Amino acid sequence: MSAVLQASMQMELSEPASAMLKADMTPQTAVQALVGAGQVQDALKLLARLLPKRYAVAWLCQCARDQLVSPEDKAGASLAEKWVREPNESNRRAAFEFANAGGYKSTGAWLAAAAGWSGGSLAPASQATPVPPADHLTACAVVAGINMLAALVADRFEARRAGYIEPAMNLLNGGAAAGAA
């Protein structure tokens, strides 16, 4: 199965969006087709899943960088950015713990969750048996974060979401060879 179709299933794209996708589409063509058809939420989901996890988290951090956000949101963004710069287990765990403690209620929590769900274990640090996150959870957190950032200016929500796609298309072009892992 093609990466595009597999990602569309994992991210549970809408039926109209799924019907537009073909096995021979490149990731770029698939995302552009969805945007062109006004399926922005589905385009965000597909794009977030097709990007390598580190690129997806970096994209979300880039979107958040110039926003007026709360100190909590800045803290979550800082943890996510730290993981992007140094994607090690202690940075991932710190981001995961922050998101978990925040109850996934803030933009900062979703920024941190994107990094925190990139690998490792979702179990408490004291638990010996690891509980790995589903492979698509980073993409889910990225989409949630993008939507929360777009909602910061409610009357421009749709335009802001669509505007966040273009910078990620450059990452998708650069990250295509790296795969979705």
JSON list of C-alpha atoms in Angstrom, two decimals, residues 58-70 73-74 77 81 107 111 149 152-153 160 164 167:
[
{"chain": "A", "resi": 58, "resn": "ALA", "atom": "CA", "xyz": [9.59, 21.24, 14.01]},
{"chain": "A", "resi": 59, "resn": "TRP", "atom": "CA", "xyz": [6.77, 22.48, 11.74]},
{"chain": "A", "resi": 60, "resn": "LEU", "atom": "CA", "xyz": [4.42, 22.87, 14.69]},
{"chain": "A", "resi": 61, "resn": "CYS", "atom": "CA", "xyz": [7.11, 24.72, 16.66]},
{"chain": "A", "resi": 62, "resn": "GLN", "atom": "CA", "xyz": [7.70, 27.00, 13.68]},
{"chain": "A", "resi": 63, "resn": "CYS", "atom": "CA", "xyz": [3.98, 27.80, 13.51]},
{"chain": "A", "resi": 64, "resn": "ALA", "atom": "CA", "xyz": [3.91, 28.63, 17.23]},
{"chain": "A", "resi": 65, "resn": "ARG", "atom": "CA", "xyz": [7.11, 30.66, 17.29]},
{"chain": "A", "resi": 66, "resn": "ASP", "atom": "CA", "xyz": [5.65, 34.09, 16.48]},
{"chain": "A", "resi": 67, "resn": "GLN", "atom": "CA", "xyz": [2.31, 33.71, 18.23]},
{"chain": "A", "resi": 68, "resn": "LEU", "atom": "CA", "xyz": [1.24, 35.53, 21.36]},
{"chain": "A", "resi": 69, "resn": "VAL", "atom": "CA", "xyz": [0.77, 32.59, 23.68]},
{"chain": "A", "resi": 70, "resn": "SER", "atom": "CA", "xyz": [0.63, 32.04, 27.42]},
{"chain": "A", "resi": 73, "resn": "ASP", "atom": "CA", "xyz": [2.22, 27.42, 25.91]},
{"chain": "A", "resi": 74, "resn": "LYS", "atom": "CA", "xyz": [5.74, 28.83, 25.68]},
{"chain": "A", "resi": 77, "resn": "ALA", "atom": "CA", "xyz": [6.88, 24.88, 22.85]},
{"chain": "A", "resi": 81, "resn": "GLU", "atom": "CA", "xyz": [11.88, 22.53, 20.41]},
{"chain": "A", "resi": 107, "resn": "THR", "atom": "CA", "xyz": [-1.65, 24.67, 22.96]},
{"chain": "A", "resi": 111, "resn": "LEU", "atom": "CA", "xyz": [3.15, 21.07, 21.32]},
{"chain": "A", "resi": 149, "resn": "LEU", "atom": "CA", "xyz": [-2.85, 27.97, 17.05]},
{"chain": "A", "resi": 152, "resn": "LEU", "atom": "CA", "xyz": [-6.04, 32.11, 18.45]},
{"chain": "A", "resi": 153, "resn": "VAL", "atom": "CA", "xyz": [-7.61, 34.42, 15.85]},
{"chain": "A", "resi": 160, "resn": "ARG", "atom": "CA", "xyz": [-4.64, 30.54, 9.34]},
{"chain": "A", "resi": 164, "resn": "TYR", "atom": "CA", "xyz": [0.31, 26.81, 8.01]},
{"chain": "A", "resi": 167, "resn": "PRO", "atom": "CA", "xyz": [5.94, 25.95, 5.18]}
]
